[in-house]
Short mmCIF file of C-alpha atoms and ligand atoms in Angstrom, two decimals:
data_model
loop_
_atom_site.label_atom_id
_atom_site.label_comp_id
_atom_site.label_asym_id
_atom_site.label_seq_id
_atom_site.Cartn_x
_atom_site.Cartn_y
_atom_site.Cartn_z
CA UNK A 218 35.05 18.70 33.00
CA UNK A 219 34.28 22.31 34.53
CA UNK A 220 34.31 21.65 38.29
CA UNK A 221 33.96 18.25 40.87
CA UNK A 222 31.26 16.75 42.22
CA UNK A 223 30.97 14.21 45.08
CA UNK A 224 27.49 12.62 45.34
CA UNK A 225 26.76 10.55 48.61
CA UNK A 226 23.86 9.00 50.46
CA UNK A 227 23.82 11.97 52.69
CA UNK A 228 24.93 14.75 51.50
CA UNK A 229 26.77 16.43 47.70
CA UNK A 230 29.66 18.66 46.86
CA UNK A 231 29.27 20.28 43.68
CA UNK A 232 32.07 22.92 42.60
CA UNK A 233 32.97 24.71 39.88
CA UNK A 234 35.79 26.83 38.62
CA UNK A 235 39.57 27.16 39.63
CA UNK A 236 41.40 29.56 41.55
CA UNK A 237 44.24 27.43 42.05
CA UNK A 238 45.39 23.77 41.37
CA UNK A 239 47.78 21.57 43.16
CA UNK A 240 49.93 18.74 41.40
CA UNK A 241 51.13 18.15 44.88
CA UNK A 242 49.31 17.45 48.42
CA UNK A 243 51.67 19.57 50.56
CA UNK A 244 51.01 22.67 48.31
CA UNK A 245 47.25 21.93 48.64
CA UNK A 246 47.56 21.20 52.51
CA UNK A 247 49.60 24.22 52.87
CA UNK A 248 47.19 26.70 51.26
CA UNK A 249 44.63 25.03 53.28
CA UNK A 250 46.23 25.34 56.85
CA UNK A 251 47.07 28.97 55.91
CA UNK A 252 44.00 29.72 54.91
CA UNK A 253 44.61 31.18 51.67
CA UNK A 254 42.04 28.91 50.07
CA UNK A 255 38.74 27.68 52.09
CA UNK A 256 38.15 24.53 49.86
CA UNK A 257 40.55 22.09 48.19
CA UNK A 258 39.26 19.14 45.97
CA UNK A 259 40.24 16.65 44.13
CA UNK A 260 41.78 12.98 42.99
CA UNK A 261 45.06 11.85 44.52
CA UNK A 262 46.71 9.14 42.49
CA UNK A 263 46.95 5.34 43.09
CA UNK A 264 50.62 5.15 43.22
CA UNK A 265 51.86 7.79 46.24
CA UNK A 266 54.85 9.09 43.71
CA UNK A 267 52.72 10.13 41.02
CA UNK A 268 51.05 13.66 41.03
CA UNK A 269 47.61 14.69 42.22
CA UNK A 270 44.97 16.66 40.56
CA UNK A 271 43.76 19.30 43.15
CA UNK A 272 41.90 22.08 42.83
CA UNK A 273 41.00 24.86 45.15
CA UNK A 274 37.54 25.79 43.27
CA UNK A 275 35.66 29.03 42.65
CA UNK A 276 32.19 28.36 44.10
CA UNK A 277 31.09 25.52 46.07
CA UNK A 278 27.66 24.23 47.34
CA UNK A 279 26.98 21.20 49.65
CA UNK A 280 23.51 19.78 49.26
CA UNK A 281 21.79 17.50 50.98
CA UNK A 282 20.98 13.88 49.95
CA UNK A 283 22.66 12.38 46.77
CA UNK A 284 23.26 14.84 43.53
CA UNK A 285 19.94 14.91 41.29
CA UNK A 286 20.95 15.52 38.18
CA UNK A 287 18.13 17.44 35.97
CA UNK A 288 18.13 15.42 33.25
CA UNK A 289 19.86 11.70 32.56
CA UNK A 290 20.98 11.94 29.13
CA UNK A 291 21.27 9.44 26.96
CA UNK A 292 24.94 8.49 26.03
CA UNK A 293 26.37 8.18 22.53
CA UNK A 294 27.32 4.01 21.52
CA UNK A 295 30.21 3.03 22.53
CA UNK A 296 32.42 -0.45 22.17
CA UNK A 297 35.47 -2.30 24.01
CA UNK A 298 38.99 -1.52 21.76
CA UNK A 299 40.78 -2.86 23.68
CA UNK A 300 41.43 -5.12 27.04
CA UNK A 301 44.68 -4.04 28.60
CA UNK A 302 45.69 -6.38 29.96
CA UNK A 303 43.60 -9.28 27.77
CA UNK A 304 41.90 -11.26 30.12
CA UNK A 305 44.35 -14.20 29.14
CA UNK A 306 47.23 -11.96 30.72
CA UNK A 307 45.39 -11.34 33.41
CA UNK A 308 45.11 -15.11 34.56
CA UNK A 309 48.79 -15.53 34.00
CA UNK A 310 49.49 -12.37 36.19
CA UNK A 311 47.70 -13.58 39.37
CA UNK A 312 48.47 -17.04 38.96
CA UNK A 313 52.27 -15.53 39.30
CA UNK A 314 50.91 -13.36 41.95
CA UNK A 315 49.24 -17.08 43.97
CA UNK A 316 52.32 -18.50 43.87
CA UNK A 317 54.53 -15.19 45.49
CA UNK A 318 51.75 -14.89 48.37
CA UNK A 319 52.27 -19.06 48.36
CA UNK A 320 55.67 -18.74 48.80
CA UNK A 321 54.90 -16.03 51.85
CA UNK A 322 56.60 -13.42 49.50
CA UNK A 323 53.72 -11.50 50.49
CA UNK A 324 49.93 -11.97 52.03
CA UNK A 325 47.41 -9.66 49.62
CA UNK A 326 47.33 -8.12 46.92
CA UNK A 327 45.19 -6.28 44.68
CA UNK A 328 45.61 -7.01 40.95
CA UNK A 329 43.48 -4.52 38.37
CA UNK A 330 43.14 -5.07 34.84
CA UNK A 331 41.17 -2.35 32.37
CA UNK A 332 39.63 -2.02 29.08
CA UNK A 333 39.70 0.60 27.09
CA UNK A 334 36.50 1.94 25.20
CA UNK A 335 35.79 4.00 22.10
CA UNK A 336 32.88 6.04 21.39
CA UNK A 337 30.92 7.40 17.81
CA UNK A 338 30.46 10.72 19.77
CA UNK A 339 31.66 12.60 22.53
CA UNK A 340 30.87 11.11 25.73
CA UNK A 341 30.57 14.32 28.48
CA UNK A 342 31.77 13.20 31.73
CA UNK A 343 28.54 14.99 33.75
CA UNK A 344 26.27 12.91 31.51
CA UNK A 345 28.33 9.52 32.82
CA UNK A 346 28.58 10.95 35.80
CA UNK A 347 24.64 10.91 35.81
CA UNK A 348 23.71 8.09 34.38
CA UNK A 349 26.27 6.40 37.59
CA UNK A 350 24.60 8.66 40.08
CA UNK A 351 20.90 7.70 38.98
CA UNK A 352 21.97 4.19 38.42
CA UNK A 353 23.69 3.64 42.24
CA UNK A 354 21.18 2.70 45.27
CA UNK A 355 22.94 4.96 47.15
CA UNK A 356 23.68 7.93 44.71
CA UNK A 357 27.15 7.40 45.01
CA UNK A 358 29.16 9.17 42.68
CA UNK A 359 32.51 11.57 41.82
CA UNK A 360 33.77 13.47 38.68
CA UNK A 361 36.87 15.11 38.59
CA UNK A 362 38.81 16.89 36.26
CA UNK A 363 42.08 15.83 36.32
CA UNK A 364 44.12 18.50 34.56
CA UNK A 365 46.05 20.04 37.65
CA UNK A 366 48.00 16.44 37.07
CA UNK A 367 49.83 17.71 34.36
CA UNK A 368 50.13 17.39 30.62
CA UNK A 369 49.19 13.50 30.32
CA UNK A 370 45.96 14.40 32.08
CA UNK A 371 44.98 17.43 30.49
CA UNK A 372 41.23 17.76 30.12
CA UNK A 373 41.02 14.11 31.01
CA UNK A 374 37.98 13.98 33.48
CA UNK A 375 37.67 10.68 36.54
CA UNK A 376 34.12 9.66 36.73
CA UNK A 377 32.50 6.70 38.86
CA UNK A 378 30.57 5.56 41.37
CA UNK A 379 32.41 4.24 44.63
CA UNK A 380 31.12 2.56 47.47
CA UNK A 381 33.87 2.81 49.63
CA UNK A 382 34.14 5.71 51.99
CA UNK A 383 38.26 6.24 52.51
CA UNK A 384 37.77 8.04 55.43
CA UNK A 385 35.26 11.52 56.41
CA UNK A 386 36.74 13.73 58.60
CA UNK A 387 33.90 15.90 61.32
CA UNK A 388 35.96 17.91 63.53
CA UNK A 389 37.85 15.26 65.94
CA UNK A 390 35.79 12.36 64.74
CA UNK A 391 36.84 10.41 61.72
CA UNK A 392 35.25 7.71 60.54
CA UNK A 393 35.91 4.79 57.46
CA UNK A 394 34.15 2.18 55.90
CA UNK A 395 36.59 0.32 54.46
CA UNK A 396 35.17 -2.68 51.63
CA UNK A 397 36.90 -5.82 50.69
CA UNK A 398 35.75 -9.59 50.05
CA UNK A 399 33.25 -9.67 47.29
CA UNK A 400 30.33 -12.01 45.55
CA UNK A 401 28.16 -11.39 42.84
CA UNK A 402 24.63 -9.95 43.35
CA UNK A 403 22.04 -12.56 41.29
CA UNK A 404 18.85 -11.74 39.46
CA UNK A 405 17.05 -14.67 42.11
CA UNK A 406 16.21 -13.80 45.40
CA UNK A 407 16.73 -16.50 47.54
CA UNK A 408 20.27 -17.31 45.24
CA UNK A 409 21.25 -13.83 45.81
CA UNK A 410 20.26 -13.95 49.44
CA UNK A 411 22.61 -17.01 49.54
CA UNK A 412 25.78 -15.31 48.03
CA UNK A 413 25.57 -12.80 50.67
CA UNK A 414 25.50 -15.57 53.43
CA UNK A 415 28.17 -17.50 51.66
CA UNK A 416 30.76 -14.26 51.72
CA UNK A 417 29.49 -13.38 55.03
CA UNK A 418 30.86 -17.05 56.21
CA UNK A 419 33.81 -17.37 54.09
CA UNK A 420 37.06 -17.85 55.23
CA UNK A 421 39.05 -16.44 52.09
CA UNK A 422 37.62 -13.22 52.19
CA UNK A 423 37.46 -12.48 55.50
CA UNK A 424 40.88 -12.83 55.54
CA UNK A 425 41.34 -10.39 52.44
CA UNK A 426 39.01 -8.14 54.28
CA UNK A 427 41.13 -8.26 57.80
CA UNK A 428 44.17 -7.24 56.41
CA UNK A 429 42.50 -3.85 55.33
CA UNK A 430 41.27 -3.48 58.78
CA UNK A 431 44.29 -3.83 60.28
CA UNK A 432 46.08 -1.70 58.37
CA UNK A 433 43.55 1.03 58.97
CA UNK A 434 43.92 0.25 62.82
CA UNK A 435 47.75 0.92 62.92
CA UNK A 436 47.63 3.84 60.51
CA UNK A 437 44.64 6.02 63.09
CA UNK A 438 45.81 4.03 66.44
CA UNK A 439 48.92 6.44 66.81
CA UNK A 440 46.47 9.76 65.51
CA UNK A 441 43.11 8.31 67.62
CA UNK A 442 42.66 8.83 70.78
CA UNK A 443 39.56 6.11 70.78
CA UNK A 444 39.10 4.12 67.82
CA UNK A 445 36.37 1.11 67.50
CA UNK A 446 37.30 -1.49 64.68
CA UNK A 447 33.99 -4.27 65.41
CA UNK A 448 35.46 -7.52 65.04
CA UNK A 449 33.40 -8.85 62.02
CA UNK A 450 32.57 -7.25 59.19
CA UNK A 451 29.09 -6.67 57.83
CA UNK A 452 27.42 -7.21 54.38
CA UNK A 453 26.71 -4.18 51.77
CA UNK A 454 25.46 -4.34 48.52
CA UNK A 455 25.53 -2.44 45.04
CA UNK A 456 23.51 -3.45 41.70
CA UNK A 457 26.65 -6.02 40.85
CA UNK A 458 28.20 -6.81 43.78
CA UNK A 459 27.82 -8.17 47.77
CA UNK A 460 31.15 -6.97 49.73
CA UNK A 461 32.03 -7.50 53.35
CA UNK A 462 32.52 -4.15 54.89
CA UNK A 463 33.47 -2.53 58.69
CA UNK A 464 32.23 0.66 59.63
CA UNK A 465 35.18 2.86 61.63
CA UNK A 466 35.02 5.73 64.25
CA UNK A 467 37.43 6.99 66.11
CA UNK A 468 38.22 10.36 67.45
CA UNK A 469 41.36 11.91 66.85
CA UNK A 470 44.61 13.32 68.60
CA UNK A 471 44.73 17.17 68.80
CA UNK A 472 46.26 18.73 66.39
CA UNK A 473 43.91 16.59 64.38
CA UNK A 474 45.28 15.57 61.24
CA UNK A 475 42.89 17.23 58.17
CA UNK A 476 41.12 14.73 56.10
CA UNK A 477 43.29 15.70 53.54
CA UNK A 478 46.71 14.72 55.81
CA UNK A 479 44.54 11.52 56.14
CA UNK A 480 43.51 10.40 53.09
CA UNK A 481 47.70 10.67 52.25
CA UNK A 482 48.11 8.35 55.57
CA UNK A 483 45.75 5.80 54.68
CA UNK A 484 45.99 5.27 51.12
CA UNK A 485 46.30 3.13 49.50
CA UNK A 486 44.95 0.90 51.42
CA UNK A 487 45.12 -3.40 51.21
CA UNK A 488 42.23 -2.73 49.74
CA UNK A 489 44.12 -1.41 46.64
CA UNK A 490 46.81 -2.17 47.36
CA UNK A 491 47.85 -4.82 49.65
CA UNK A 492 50.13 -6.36 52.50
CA UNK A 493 52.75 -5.43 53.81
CA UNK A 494 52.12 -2.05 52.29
CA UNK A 495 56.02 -1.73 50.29
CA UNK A 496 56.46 -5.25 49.01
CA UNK A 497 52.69 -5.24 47.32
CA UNK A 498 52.98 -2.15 46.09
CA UNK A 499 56.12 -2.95 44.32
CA UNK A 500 54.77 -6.05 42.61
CA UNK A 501 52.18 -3.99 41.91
CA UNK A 502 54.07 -1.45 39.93
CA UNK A 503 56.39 -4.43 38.68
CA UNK A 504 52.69 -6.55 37.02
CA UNK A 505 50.71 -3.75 35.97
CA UNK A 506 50.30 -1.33 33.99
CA UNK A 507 50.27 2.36 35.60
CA UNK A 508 46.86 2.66 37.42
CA UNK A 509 46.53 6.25 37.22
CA UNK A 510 43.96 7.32 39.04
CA UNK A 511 41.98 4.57 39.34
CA UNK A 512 42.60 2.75 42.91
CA UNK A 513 43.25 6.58 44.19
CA UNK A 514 40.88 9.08 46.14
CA UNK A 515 38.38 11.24 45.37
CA UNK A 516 37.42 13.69 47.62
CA UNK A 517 37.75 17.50 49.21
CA UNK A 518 38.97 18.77 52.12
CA UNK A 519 38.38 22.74 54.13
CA UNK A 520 40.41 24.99 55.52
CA UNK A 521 39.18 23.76 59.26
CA UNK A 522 40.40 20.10 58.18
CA UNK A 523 36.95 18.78 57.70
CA UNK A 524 36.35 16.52 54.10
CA UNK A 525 35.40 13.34 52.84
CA UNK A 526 37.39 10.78 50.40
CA UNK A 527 35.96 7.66 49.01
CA UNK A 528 38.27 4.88 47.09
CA UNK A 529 38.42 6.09 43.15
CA UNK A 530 37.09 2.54 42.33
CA UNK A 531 34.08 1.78 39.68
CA UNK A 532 36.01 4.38 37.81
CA UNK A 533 36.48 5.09 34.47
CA UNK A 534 38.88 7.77 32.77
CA UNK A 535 37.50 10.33 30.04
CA UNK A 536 39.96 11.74 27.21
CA UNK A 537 39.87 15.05 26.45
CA UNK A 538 37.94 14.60 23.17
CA UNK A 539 35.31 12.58 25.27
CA UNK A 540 35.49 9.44 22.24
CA UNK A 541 38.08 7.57 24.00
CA UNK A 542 37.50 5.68 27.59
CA UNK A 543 39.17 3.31 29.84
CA UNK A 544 37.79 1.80 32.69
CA UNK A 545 39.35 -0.51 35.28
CA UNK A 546 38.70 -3.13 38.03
CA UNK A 547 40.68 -4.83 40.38
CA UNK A 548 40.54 -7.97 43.35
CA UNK A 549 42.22 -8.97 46.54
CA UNK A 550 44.52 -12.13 46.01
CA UNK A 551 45.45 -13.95 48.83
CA UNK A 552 47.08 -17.40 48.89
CA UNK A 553 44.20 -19.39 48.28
CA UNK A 554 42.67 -17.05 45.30
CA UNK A 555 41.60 -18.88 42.20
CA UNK A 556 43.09 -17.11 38.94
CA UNK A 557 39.63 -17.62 37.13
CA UNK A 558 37.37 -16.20 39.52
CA UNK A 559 39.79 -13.67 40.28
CA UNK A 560 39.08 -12.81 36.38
CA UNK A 561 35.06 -13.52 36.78
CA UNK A 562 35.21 -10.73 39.89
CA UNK A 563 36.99 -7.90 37.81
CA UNK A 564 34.48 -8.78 34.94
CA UNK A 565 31.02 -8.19 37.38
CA UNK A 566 33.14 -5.33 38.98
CA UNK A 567 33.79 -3.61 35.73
CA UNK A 568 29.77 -3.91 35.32
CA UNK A 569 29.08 -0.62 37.05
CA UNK A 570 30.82 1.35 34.44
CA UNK A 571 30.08 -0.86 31.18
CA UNK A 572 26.37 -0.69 32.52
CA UNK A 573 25.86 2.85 32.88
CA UNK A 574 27.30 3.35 29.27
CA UNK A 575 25.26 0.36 27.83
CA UNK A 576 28.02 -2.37 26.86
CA UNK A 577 27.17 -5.94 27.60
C1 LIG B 399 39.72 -2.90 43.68
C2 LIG B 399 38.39 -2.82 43.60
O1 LIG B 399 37.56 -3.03 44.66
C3 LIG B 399 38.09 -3.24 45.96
C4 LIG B 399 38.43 -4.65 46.18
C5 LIG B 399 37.52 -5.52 46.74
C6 LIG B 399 37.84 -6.99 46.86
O2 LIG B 399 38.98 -7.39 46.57
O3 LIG B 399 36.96 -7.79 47.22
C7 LIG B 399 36.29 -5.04 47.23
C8 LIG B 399 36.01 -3.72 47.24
C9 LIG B 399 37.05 -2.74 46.93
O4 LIG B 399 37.72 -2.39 48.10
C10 LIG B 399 37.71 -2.44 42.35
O5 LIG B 399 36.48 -2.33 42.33
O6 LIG B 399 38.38 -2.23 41.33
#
């Protein structure tokens, strides 16, 4: 995919071209600090150890509002080849994963399956990436080309539509809305009404949601000079899904670090990943397969420090060729997690992206 684009409520990045790219986020943040390159953007990859795909583009222009793509283009058929894991394995894997947070091995976790789709045609990423953008209340939406990873990743493109704002960096104020706890949306009113209430009150996912909270706390506390966490989270919604959700402000230390040094602080977070932050991401790497970039960041960052990166959820990965797919979705387990609607959530989850490319 020629160039990135970040779509938001409030305002787009759309670039294009490459002057340089980055497989690494201190080569990016260098460049940036010096000042060699004004803009860097990009995906950094679930799992810290594996390598980013940054780019500092040609051109860039901010808009405001969400991106409004000219035309949403009808996408070629395409059908599931493959569940990886099947859904089968994926009940076995967080039933294993119940009984280590049971045990007090651990306290969250987030475990991700995906499923892997095939197309007649090519599928271009900026038509997905459109039919997300247009199909999102809020015009959420990212595509990235993911080359600058390396060889695996060449001409592979990120596209989806995340509701979960990593962090934005404004001069010394940074702010996050971090998302976790989650019910599905229903076609009734007054039911769908009620699963809102329901997460709003329960227990179980307040807890999941606390633990990304505080993690967020102790990773700004030491950077913020004031930071406001509010003590309960509030409800947000997207066409599948009700989540519990805090919005986060603080102001930060000088030398602020850049949104870029940020992003790299913060993620992943429980929200992803889990608690404590070594021991889930271990069992992480030890159940799954790699995540790629899915459960990353998507985002940009300029020379003065200033960017935005949102989770790299609702995601789905584009071959080269454009005919082969994989999309992914992922949960918070916590000790009293049920394996099947564990399963159910990664099913409604994986709706954004099977939805926007017309598989039931
Ligand atoms: C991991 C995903 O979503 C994350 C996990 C959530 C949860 O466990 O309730 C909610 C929102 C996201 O932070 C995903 O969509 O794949």
């Amino acid at each position: 995919m020629d160039g990135f684009l970040l779509s938001r409520a409030d305002r787009t990045l759309r670039t294009s071209g490459s002057r340089d790219q980055y497989r690494g986020i201190d080569a990016a943040a260098e460049a940036l600090a010096r000042r060699d390159v004004p803009l860097v953007v990009g995906a950094l990859p679930f799992d810290p150890c594996g390598p980013a795909a940054l780019t500092a583009p040609e051109t860039a222009v901010f808009t405001t509002g969400p991106w409004r793509p000219e035309a949403v283009p009808t996408l070629p058929a395409v059908r599931v080849a493959e569940r990886l894991p099947a859904p089968e394995e994926h009940l076995r894997r967080v039933a294993v994963l119940v009984d280590r947070l049971r045990a007090g091995e651990l306290d969250k976790v987030v475990a991700a399956r995906s499923v892997i789709l095939e197309a007649d045609h090519p599928i271009r990423p900026w038509s997905l990436l459109a039919r997300l953008v247009d199909g999102d209340p809020h015009g959420n939406g990212f595509g990235v080309d993911l080359t600058p990873a390396g060889d695996d990743y060449t001409g592979h493109a990120l596209v989806g539509a995340s509701p979960e704002l990593l962090l934005e960096r404004t001069g010394r104020e940074v702010r996050c809305f971090p998302l976790a706890g989650t019910a599905p949306r229903r076609a009734d009113p007054e039911a769908d009404h009620a699963e809102g209430q329901a997460l709003l009150a329960s227990a179980k996912n307040r807890i999941e949601h606390a633990y990304v909270t505080d993690r967020i706390r102790e990773v700004l506390g030491p950077v913020c000079t004031e930071l406001s966490v509010p003590d309960a989270p509030e409800l947000v919604s997207t066409r599948q899904v009700w989540h519990l959700a805090t919005p986060i402000r603080g102001l930060l230390r000088d030398p602020a670090p850049s949104a870029l040094e940020l992003a790299r602080l913060l993620h992943p977070t429980p929200a992803v990943g889990g608690t404590p932050f070594a021991a889930s991401l271990d069992a992480i790497r030890a159940t799954e397969e790699p995540r790629r970039f899915y459960g990353g960041a998507a985002g940009w960052c300029d020379a003065d420090g200033d960017g935005v990166w949102v989770v790299a959820i609702r995601c789905a990965e584009v071959d080269a060729d454009g005919l082969r797919l994989r999309a992914w979705a992922g949960g918070g387990i916590v000790a009293a997690s049920d394996p099947d609607s564990e399963l159910a959530e990664t099913t409604t989850k994986l709706g954004t992206l099977l939805g926007a490319l017309g598989v039931s």
